[in-house]
C-alpha atoms as an extended CHARMM CRD file, in Angstrom:
* protein
*
       164  EXT
         1         1  UNK       CA              0.0920000000       -0.0280000000        0.1220000000  PROA      1               0.0000000000
         2         2  UNK       CA              2.8540000000        2.5260000000        0.7400000000  PROA      2               0.0000000000
         3         3  UNK       CA              4.2130000000        1.8240000000       -2.8790000000  PROA      3               0.0000000000
         4         4  UNK       CA              0.8640000000        3.2230000000       -4.3450000000  PROA      4               0.0000000000
         5         5  UNK       CA              0.9950000000        6.1530000000       -1.8580000000  PROA      5               0.0000000000
         6         6  UNK       CA              4.3080000000        7.1590000000       -3.4720000000  PROA      6               0.0000000000
         7         7  UNK       CA              3.0990000000        6.7200000000       -7.0290000000  PROA      7               0.0000000000
         8         8  UNK       CA              4.6150000000        9.2840000000       -9.3660000000  PROA      8               0.0000000000
         9         9  UNK       CA              4.0030000000        7.7730000000      -12.7490000000  PROA      9               0.0000000000
        10        10  UNK       CA              0.5170000000        6.5210000000      -14.3780000000  PROA      10              0.0000000000
        11        11  UNK       CA             -0.1060000000        2.7840000000      -13.7350000000  PROA      11              0.0000000000
        12        12  UNK       CA             -2.2750000000        0.7320000000      -15.7900000000  PROA      12              0.0000000000
        13        13  UNK       CA             -5.1780000000       -1.0500000000      -13.9980000000  PROA      13              0.0000000000
        14        14  UNK       CA             -3.7060000000       -4.4530000000      -14.4940000000  PROA      14              0.0000000000
        15        15  UNK       CA             -0.6100000000       -3.2140000000      -12.6750000000  PROA      15              0.0000000000
        16        16  UNK       CA             -2.4970000000       -1.8460000000       -9.7610000000  PROA      16              0.0000000000
        17        17  UNK       CA             -4.4830000000       -5.0610000000       -9.4190000000  PROA      17              0.0000000000
        18        18  UNK       CA             -1.4610000000       -7.0660000000       -9.2700000000  PROA      18              0.0000000000
        19        19  UNK       CA              0.2880000000       -4.6700000000       -6.6160000000  PROA      19              0.0000000000
        20        20  UNK       CA             -2.9070000000       -4.9830000000       -4.4930000000  PROA      20              0.0000000000
        21        21  UNK       CA             -3.6820000000       -8.7360000000       -4.8870000000  PROA      21              0.0000000000
        22        22  UNK       CA             -3.1800000000       -9.5570000000       -1.2600000000  PROA      22              0.0000000000
        23        23  UNK       CA             -4.4140000000       -6.3880000000        0.1550000000  PROA      23              0.0000000000
        24        24  UNK       CA             -7.9010000000       -6.5380000000        1.9210000000  PROA      24              0.0000000000
        25        25  UNK       CA            -10.4780000000       -5.2560000000       -0.3730000000  PROA      25              0.0000000000
        26        26  UNK       CA            -11.4190000000       -2.2570000000        1.8500000000  PROA      26              0.0000000000
        27        27  UNK       CA             -7.8060000000       -1.0760000000        1.6880000000  PROA      27              0.0000000000
        28        28  UNK       CA             -7.3470000000       -2.0470000000       -1.7160000000  PROA      28              0.0000000000
        29        29  UNK       CA            -10.4850000000       -0.1440000000       -3.0380000000  PROA      29              0.0000000000
        30        30  UNK       CA             -9.4910000000        3.0530000000       -1.1080000000  PROA      30              0.0000000000
        31        31  UNK       CA             -5.8890000000        2.8400000000       -2.8550000000  PROA      31              0.0000000000
        32        32  UNK       CA             -7.6630000000        2.6580000000       -6.2550000000  PROA      32              0.0000000000
        33        33  UNK       CA            -10.0220000000        5.4770000000       -5.2520000000  PROA      33              0.0000000000
        34        34  UNK       CA             -6.7500000000        7.5820000000       -4.3820000000  PROA      34              0.0000000000
        35        35  UNK       CA             -4.7510000000        6.5170000000       -7.4170000000  PROA      35              0.0000000000
        36        36  UNK       CA             -7.7390000000        7.5550000000       -9.5920000000  PROA      36              0.0000000000
        37        37  UNK       CA             -8.3360000000       10.9260000000       -7.8400000000  PROA      37              0.0000000000
        38        38  UNK       CA             -4.6230000000       11.5910000000       -8.3080000000  PROA      38              0.0000000000
        39        39  UNK       CA             -5.1250000000       11.0660000000      -11.9450000000  PROA      39              0.0000000000
        40        40  UNK       CA             -2.4370000000        8.2000000000      -11.9300000000  PROA      40              0.0000000000
        41        41  UNK       CA             -4.6840000000        5.3720000000      -13.4220000000  PROA      41              0.0000000000
        42        42  UNK       CA             -3.7700000000        4.9960000000      -17.0070000000  PROA      42              0.0000000000
        43        43  UNK       CA             -6.8540000000        4.0830000000      -18.8790000000  PROA      43              0.0000000000
        44        44  UNK       CA             -7.5950000000        3.6320000000      -22.6350000000  PROA      44              0.0000000000
        45        45  UNK       CA            -10.4600000000        5.4540000000      -24.2360000000  PROA      45              0.0000000000
        46        46  UNK       CA            -12.8410000000        2.1480000000      -23.5410000000  PROA      46              0.0000000000
        47        47  UNK       CA            -11.7470000000        1.4620000000      -20.0970000000  PROA      47              0.0000000000
        48        48  UNK       CA            -13.3320000000        2.6610000000      -16.6970000000  PROA      48              0.0000000000
        49        49  UNK       CA            -11.9270000000        2.6260000000      -13.2960000000  PROA      49              0.0000000000
        50        50  UNK       CA            -15.2150000000        1.1460000000      -12.3550000000  PROA      50              0.0000000000
        51        51  UNK       CA            -14.1570000000       -2.1930000000      -13.6990000000  PROA      51              0.0000000000
        52        52  UNK       CA            -11.2210000000       -2.5380000000      -11.4220000000  PROA      52              0.0000000000
        53        53  UNK       CA            -13.2630000000       -1.1370000000       -8.3870000000  PROA      53              0.0000000000
        54        54  UNK       CA            -15.9900000000       -3.5730000000       -9.2350000000  PROA      54              0.0000000000
        55        55  UNK       CA            -13.5680000000       -6.5040000000       -9.3440000000  PROA      55              0.0000000000
        56        56  UNK       CA            -12.1860000000       -5.3180000000       -6.0160000000  PROA      56              0.0000000000
        57        57  UNK       CA            -15.6440000000       -4.9470000000       -4.3560000000  PROA      57              0.0000000000
        58        58  UNK       CA            -18.5490000000       -5.1560000000       -6.5550000000  PROA      58              0.0000000000
        59        59  UNK       CA            -21.1160000000       -4.4210000000       -3.7280000000  PROA      59              0.0000000000
        60        60  UNK       CA            -19.3830000000       -0.9810000000       -3.1550000000  PROA      60              0.0000000000
        61        61  UNK       CA            -18.9740000000       -0.0010000000       -6.8560000000  PROA      61              0.0000000000
        62        62  UNK       CA            -22.4370000000       -1.0310000000       -7.8850000000  PROA      62              0.0000000000
        63        63  UNK       CA            -24.2080000000        2.0990000000       -6.7760000000  PROA      63              0.0000000000
        64        64  UNK       CA            -21.8650000000        4.2350000000       -9.0090000000  PROA      64              0.0000000000
        65        65  UNK       CA            -22.2160000000        1.9010000000      -11.9160000000  PROA      65              0.0000000000
        66        66  UNK       CA            -25.9260000000        2.1350000000      -11.8880000000  PROA      66              0.0000000000
        67        67  UNK       CA            -25.9070000000        5.8050000000      -11.5410000000  PROA      67              0.0000000000
        68        68  UNK       CA            -23.4880000000        6.3110000000      -14.4530000000  PROA      68              0.0000000000
        69        69  UNK       CA            -25.1460000000        3.7470000000      -16.8860000000  PROA      69              0.0000000000
        70        70  UNK       CA            -28.5300000000        5.5160000000      -16.1040000000  PROA      70              0.0000000000
        71        71  UNK       CA            -27.2270000000        8.8290000000      -16.9610000000  PROA      71              0.0000000000
        72        72  UNK       CA            -25.7070000000        7.4300000000      -20.0790000000  PROA      72              0.0000000000
        73        73  UNK       CA            -22.1720000000        8.4130000000      -19.0320000000  PROA      73              0.0000000000
        74        74  UNK       CA            -20.8260000000        4.7770000000      -19.6440000000  PROA      74              0.0000000000
        75        75  UNK       CA            -20.4950000000        3.9820000000      -23.5770000000  PROA      75              0.0000000000
        76        76  UNK       CA            -20.5960000000        0.6200000000      -25.0870000000  PROA      76              0.0000000000
        77        77  UNK       CA            -16.7180000000       -0.1980000000      -24.6920000000  PROA      77              0.0000000000
        78        78  UNK       CA            -16.8620000000        0.6130000000      -20.9590000000  PROA      78              0.0000000000
        79        79  UNK       CA            -19.9600000000       -1.4660000000      -20.5430000000  PROA      79              0.0000000000
        80        80  UNK       CA            -18.6140000000       -4.3940000000      -22.3210000000  PROA      80              0.0000000000
        81        81  UNK       CA            -15.5280000000       -4.0810000000      -19.9750000000  PROA      81              0.0000000000
        82        82  UNK       CA            -17.7470000000       -4.0630000000      -16.9600000000  PROA      82              0.0000000000
        83        83  UNK       CA            -19.8860000000       -7.0980000000      -18.2500000000  PROA      83              0.0000000000
        84        84  UNK       CA            -16.9270000000       -9.0230000000      -18.0370000000  PROA      84              0.0000000000
        85        85  UNK       CA            -16.2390000000       -8.3590000000      -14.2870000000  PROA      85              0.0000000000
        86        86  UNK       CA            -19.6820000000       -8.0140000000      -12.7850000000  PROA      86              0.0000000000
        87        87  UNK       CA            -20.9520000000      -11.2550000000      -10.9630000000  PROA      87              0.0000000000
        88        88  UNK       CA            -24.5330000000      -12.9730000000      -11.5200000000  PROA      88              0.0000000000
        89        89  UNK       CA            -25.7260000000      -10.8120000000       -8.6430000000  PROA      89              0.0000000000
        90        90  UNK       CA            -25.6670000000       -7.6570000000      -10.5890000000  PROA      90              0.0000000000
        91        91  UNK       CA            -25.2890000000       -8.8420000000      -14.3270000000  PROA      91              0.0000000000
        92        92  UNK       CA            -28.7460000000       -9.2430000000      -15.2520000000  PROA      92              0.0000000000
        93        93  UNK       CA            -29.8540000000       -5.8960000000      -14.0650000000  PROA      93              0.0000000000
        94        94  UNK       CA            -26.7250000000       -4.2860000000      -15.6770000000  PROA      94              0.0000000000
        95        95  UNK       CA            -27.3990000000       -5.7610000000      -19.1720000000  PROA      95              0.0000000000
        96        96  UNK       CA            -31.1040000000       -4.6930000000      -18.4740000000  PROA      96              0.0000000000
        97        97  UNK       CA            -29.8280000000       -1.0910000000      -18.0300000000  PROA      97              0.0000000000
        98        98  UNK       CA            -27.2940000000       -1.3350000000      -20.8260000000  PROA      98              0.0000000000
        99        99  UNK       CA            -30.0790000000       -2.4010000000      -23.2720000000  PROA      99              0.0000000000
       100       100  UNK       CA            -32.3200000000        0.3310000000      -22.3240000000  PROA      100             0.0000000000
       101       101  UNK       CA            -29.5190000000        2.9970000000      -22.4780000000  PROA      101             0.0000000000
       102       102  UNK       CA            -27.8900000000        1.8220000000      -25.5000000000  PROA      102             0.0000000000
       103       103  UNK       CA            -29.0290000000        4.4810000000      -28.4450000000  PROA      103             0.0000000000
       104       104  UNK       CA            -26.2060000000        4.0810000000      -30.9350000000  PROA      104             0.0000000000
       105       105  UNK       CA            -25.8780000000        1.0780000000      -33.2580000000  PROA      105             0.0000000000
       106       106  UNK       CA            -22.3920000000        0.9370000000      -33.1290000000  PROA      106             0.0000000000
       107       107  UNK       CA            -22.8310000000       -0.9940000000      -29.7320000000  PROA      107             0.0000000000
       108       108  UNK       CA            -25.6870000000       -3.1120000000      -30.5630000000  PROA      108             0.0000000000
       109       109  UNK       CA            -23.0720000000       -5.9470000000      -31.3940000000  PROA      109             0.0000000000
       110       110  UNK       CA            -21.2300000000       -5.7510000000      -28.2810000000  PROA      110             0.0000000000
       111       111  UNK       CA            -24.3390000000       -5.7810000000      -26.1830000000  PROA      111             0.0000000000
       112       112  UNK       CA            -25.5790000000       -9.1530000000      -28.2000000000  PROA      112             0.0000000000
       113       113  UNK       CA            -22.1390000000      -10.5760000000      -27.3700000000  PROA      113             0.0000000000
       114       114  UNK       CA            -22.3860000000       -9.7740000000      -23.8210000000  PROA      114             0.0000000000
       115       115  UNK       CA            -25.9200000000      -11.1090000000      -23.2980000000  PROA      115             0.0000000000
       116       116  UNK       CA            -24.8750000000      -14.3270000000      -25.0490000000  PROA      116             0.0000000000
       117       117  UNK       CA            -21.6710000000      -14.6020000000      -23.0080000000  PROA      117             0.0000000000
       118       118  UNK       CA            -23.7650000000      -13.7840000000      -19.5150000000  PROA      118             0.0000000000
       119       119  UNK       CA            -24.0050000000      -16.4120000000      -17.0900000000  PROA      119             0.0000000000
       120       120  UNK       CA            -27.8930000000      -15.4060000000      -16.5420000000  PROA      120             0.0000000000
       121       121  UNK       CA            -31.0650000000      -17.4660000000      -16.3400000000  PROA      121             0.0000000000
       122       122  UNK       CA            -32.6220000000      -18.3600000000      -19.9080000000  PROA      122             0.0000000000
       123       123  UNK       CA            -35.7470000000      -16.1500000000      -19.2260000000  PROA      123             0.0000000000
       124       124  UNK       CA            -33.5680000000      -13.3840000000      -18.5300000000  PROA      124             0.0000000000
       125       125  UNK       CA            -31.4120000000      -13.9140000000      -21.6890000000  PROA      125             0.0000000000
       126       126  UNK       CA            -34.5510000000      -14.2500000000      -23.8950000000  PROA      126             0.0000000000
       127       127  UNK       CA            -36.1950000000      -10.9860000000      -22.3680000000  PROA      127             0.0000000000
       128       128  UNK       CA            -32.9000000000       -9.0200000000      -23.1790000000  PROA      128             0.0000000000
       129       129  UNK       CA            -32.6820000000      -10.6220000000      -26.8230000000  PROA      129             0.0000000000
       130       130  UNK       CA            -36.3060000000       -9.7100000000      -27.4700000000  PROA      130             0.0000000000
       131       131  UNK       CA            -35.7760000000       -6.0370000000      -26.2700000000  PROA      131             0.0000000000
       132       132  UNK       CA            -32.4210000000       -5.7610000000      -28.3080000000  PROA      132             0.0000000000
       133       133  UNK       CA            -33.9270000000       -7.1260000000      -31.4170000000  PROA      133             0.0000000000
       134       134  UNK       CA            -36.8100000000       -4.3270000000      -31.0390000000  PROA      134             0.0000000000
       135       135  UNK       CA            -34.2300000000       -1.9340000000      -30.6910000000  PROA      135             0.0000000000
       136       136  UNK       CA            -32.3360000000       -3.2960000000      -33.7650000000  PROA      136             0.0000000000
       137       137  UNK       CA            -35.3090000000       -3.4480000000      -35.8200000000  PROA      137             0.0000000000
       138       138  UNK       CA            -36.8360000000        0.0180000000      -35.0120000000  PROA      138             0.0000000000
       139       139  UNK       CA            -33.3050000000        1.9110000000      -35.2350000000  PROA      139             0.0000000000
       140       140  UNK       CA            -33.4990000000        4.8020000000      -37.7230000000  PROA      140             0.0000000000
       141       141  UNK       CA            -30.2290000000        6.1530000000      -38.9530000000  PROA      141             0.0000000000
       142       142  UNK       CA            -26.8330000000        4.6530000000      -40.3640000000  PROA      142             0.0000000000
       143       143  UNK       CA            -26.4840000000        0.9900000000      -39.5940000000  PROA      143             0.0000000000
       144       144  UNK       CA            -24.2590000000       -0.9630000000      -41.7080000000  PROA      144             0.0000000000
       145       145  UNK       CA            -25.0090000000       -4.3640000000      -40.5870000000  PROA      145             0.0000000000
       146       146  UNK       CA            -28.6640000000       -4.1320000000      -39.2210000000  PROA      146             0.0000000000
       147       147  UNK       CA            -29.9900000000       -7.2220000000      -41.1650000000  PROA      147             0.0000000000
       148       148  UNK       CA            -26.9960000000       -9.2560000000      -40.0900000000  PROA      148             0.0000000000
       149       149  UNK       CA            -27.3750000000       -8.3840000000      -36.4530000000  PROA      149             0.0000000000
       150       150  UNK       CA            -31.1390000000       -8.9980000000      -36.6270000000  PROA      150             0.0000000000
       151       151  UNK       CA            -30.5020000000      -12.4840000000      -37.9380000000  PROA      151             0.0000000000
       152       152  UNK       CA            -27.7950000000      -13.2720000000      -35.3940000000  PROA      152             0.0000000000
       153       153  UNK       CA            -30.3600000000      -12.0270000000      -32.7290000000  PROA      153             0.0000000000
       154       154  UNK       CA            -33.0090000000      -14.3910000000      -34.2190000000  PROA      154             0.0000000000
       155       155  UNK       CA            -30.7290000000      -17.2860000000      -34.2300000000  PROA      155             0.0000000000
       156       156  UNK       CA            -29.9250000000      -16.6910000000      -30.5150000000  PROA      156             0.0000000000
       157       157  UNK       CA            -33.6530000000      -16.5760000000      -29.9910000000  PROA      157             0.0000000000
       158       158  UNK       CA            -34.1980000000      -19.8000000000      -31.5810000000  PROA      158             0.0000000000
       159       159  UNK       CA            -31.8130000000      -21.6710000000      -29.6220000000  PROA      159             0.0000000000
       160       160  UNK       CA            -33.9070000000      -20.5110000000      -26.7740000000  PROA      160             0.0000000000
       161       161  UNK       CA            -37.1990000000      -21.8180000000      -28.3920000000  PROA      161             0.0000000000
       162       162  UNK       CA            -38.4730000000      -18.5260000000      -29.5230000000  PROA      162             0.0000000000
       163       163  UNK       CA            -39.5700000000      -18.0440000000      -33.0980000000  PROA      163             0.0000000000
       164       164  UNK       CA            -39.1480000000      -14.7480000000      -34.9320000000  PROA      164             0.0000000000
């Protein structure tokens, strides 16, 4: 922990996670918050410090995740990253919020892949796929692979016994 207090150079999330691997989650979470506050967490455009925080203490990070996704402050790249670290306790609600908030066709494919990969109940997956299909079909604007994505969603629904 002392090594993080003396950080003078930016650090990548994976490096910080490695440094904090044996630190109790309460202390590790506080260290990450401090590193973020000091502007020393080196993130790519599609990354969010919430993924690191959620990997340390999902329950503590969850309210902030919900707030940001509801406000539209988490883009599809960051949502994809979060979907990979959230547990089954929060993943269904997160995917529901992501589906609701996604307005840009660019992210529909990421959302489909996240829904397909998620360890969630079949009924929840089916409902999410149906909602996503509705968004894809009703989307107005530039959307290069709209038909292909709609077919992929229909195939996923068919594997769950839903006819299109």
